[in-house]
XYZ file of C-alpha atoms in Angstrom:
136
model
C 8.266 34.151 106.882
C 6.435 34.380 103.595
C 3.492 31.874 102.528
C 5.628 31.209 99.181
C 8.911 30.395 99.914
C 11.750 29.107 97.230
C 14.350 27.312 98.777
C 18.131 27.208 97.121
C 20.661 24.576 97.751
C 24.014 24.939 96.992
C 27.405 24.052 98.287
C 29.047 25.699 101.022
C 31.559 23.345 102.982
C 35.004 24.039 100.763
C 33.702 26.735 99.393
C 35.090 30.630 99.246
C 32.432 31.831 101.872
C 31.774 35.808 100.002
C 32.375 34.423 96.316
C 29.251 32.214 97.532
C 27.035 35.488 99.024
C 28.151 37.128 95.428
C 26.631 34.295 94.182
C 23.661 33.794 95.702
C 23.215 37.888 95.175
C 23.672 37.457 91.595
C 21.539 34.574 91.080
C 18.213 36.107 93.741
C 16.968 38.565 90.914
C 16.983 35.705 88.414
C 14.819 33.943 90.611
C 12.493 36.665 91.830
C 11.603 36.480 88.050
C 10.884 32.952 88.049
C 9.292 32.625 91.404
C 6.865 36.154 91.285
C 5.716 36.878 94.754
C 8.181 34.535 96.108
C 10.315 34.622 98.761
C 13.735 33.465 97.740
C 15.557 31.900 100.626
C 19.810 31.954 100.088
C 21.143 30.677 103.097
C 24.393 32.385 103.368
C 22.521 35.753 102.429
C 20.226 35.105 105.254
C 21.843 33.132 108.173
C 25.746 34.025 107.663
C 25.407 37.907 107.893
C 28.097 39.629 110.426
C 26.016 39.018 113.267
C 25.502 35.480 112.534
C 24.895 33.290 115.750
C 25.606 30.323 114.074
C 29.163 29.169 115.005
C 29.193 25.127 113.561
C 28.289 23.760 110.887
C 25.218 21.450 112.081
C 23.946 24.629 113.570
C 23.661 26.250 110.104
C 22.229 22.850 108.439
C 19.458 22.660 111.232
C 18.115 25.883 110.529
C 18.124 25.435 106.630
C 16.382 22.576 106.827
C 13.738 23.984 108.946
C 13.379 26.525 106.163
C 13.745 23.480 103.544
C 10.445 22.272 105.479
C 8.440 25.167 104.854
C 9.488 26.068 101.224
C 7.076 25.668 98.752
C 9.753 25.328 96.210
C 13.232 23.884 96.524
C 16.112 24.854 93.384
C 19.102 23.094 93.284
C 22.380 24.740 92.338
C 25.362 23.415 89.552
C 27.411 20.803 91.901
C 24.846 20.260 94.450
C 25.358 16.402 94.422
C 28.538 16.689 95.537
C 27.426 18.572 98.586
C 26.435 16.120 102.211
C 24.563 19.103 102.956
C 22.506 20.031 99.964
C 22.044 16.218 99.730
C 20.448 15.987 103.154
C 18.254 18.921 101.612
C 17.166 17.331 98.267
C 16.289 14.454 100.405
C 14.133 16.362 102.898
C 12.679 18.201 100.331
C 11.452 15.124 98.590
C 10.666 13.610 101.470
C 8.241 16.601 101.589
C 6.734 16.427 98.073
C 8.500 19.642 97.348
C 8.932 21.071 93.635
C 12.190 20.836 93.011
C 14.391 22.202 90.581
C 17.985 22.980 89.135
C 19.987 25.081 87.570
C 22.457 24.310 85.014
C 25.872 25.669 84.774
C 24.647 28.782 83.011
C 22.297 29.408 85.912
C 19.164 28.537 83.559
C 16.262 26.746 85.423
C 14.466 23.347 85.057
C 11.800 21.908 87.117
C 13.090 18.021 88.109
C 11.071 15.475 86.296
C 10.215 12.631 88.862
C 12.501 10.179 87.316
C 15.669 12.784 87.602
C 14.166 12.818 91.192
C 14.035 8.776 91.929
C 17.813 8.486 90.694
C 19.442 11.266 92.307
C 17.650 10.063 95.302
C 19.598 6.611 94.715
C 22.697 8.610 94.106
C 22.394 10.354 97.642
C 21.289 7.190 99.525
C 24.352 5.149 97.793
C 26.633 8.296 98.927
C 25.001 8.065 101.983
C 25.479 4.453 102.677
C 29.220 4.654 101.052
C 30.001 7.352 103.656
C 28.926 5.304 106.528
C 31.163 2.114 105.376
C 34.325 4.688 105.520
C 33.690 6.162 108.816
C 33.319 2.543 110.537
């Protein structure tokens, strides 16, 4: 894998699977601009092709953030806090002192200043901790 790697996080789980590759094919040229050099990492684009070995879910999520570990930078898509799974990402990624960004509805892209970062990381842990209360 590349030395410059751009991570993107967006929701899967509940989502239509192919709208979500048309998506992330749509959105990789914006971000080759952005990033130059880069390699832009889409999960679906790269793990969920038709010979895809991953089968479950947590299979999938352990191998993006294994990638999420080794990005340089880590872009957050429109809805992403509603996502377990792109939370568990922002939170690695942070975690890892990664630059983060997102993109607004229109797909336009902001780096994360730190104090965006500090409350959605509150927002994910409360989510986190809310999630727990319900399944005991």
């Amino acid at each position: 894998m590349e030395d410059n790697i751009v991570y993107v996080s967006h929701p899967i789980s509940g989502y239509d699977i192919q709208k979500m590759k048309e998506y992330e094919s749509q959105l990789k040229p914006k971000l080759e601009a952005q990033f130059p050099g880069a390699y832009i990492f889409m999960p679906l684009l790269e793990l969920n092709g038709p010979d895809s070995k991953y089968t479950e879910y947590w299979e999938l999520m352990k191998e993006c953030l294994g990638v999420v570990y080794k990005c340089n930078n880590f872009v957050l898509c429109p809805e992403w806090i509603k996502s377990n799974g792109c939370r568990d990402e922002f939170y690695v990624a942070c975690n890892q002192s990664k630059r983060i960004y997102y993109l607004d509805k229109s797909d336009n892209i902001f780096e994360m200043p730190i104090g965006i970062i500090e409350k959605n990381l509150m927002i994910t842990a409360n989510k986190a901790l809310n999630k727990q209360k319900q399944d005991n």
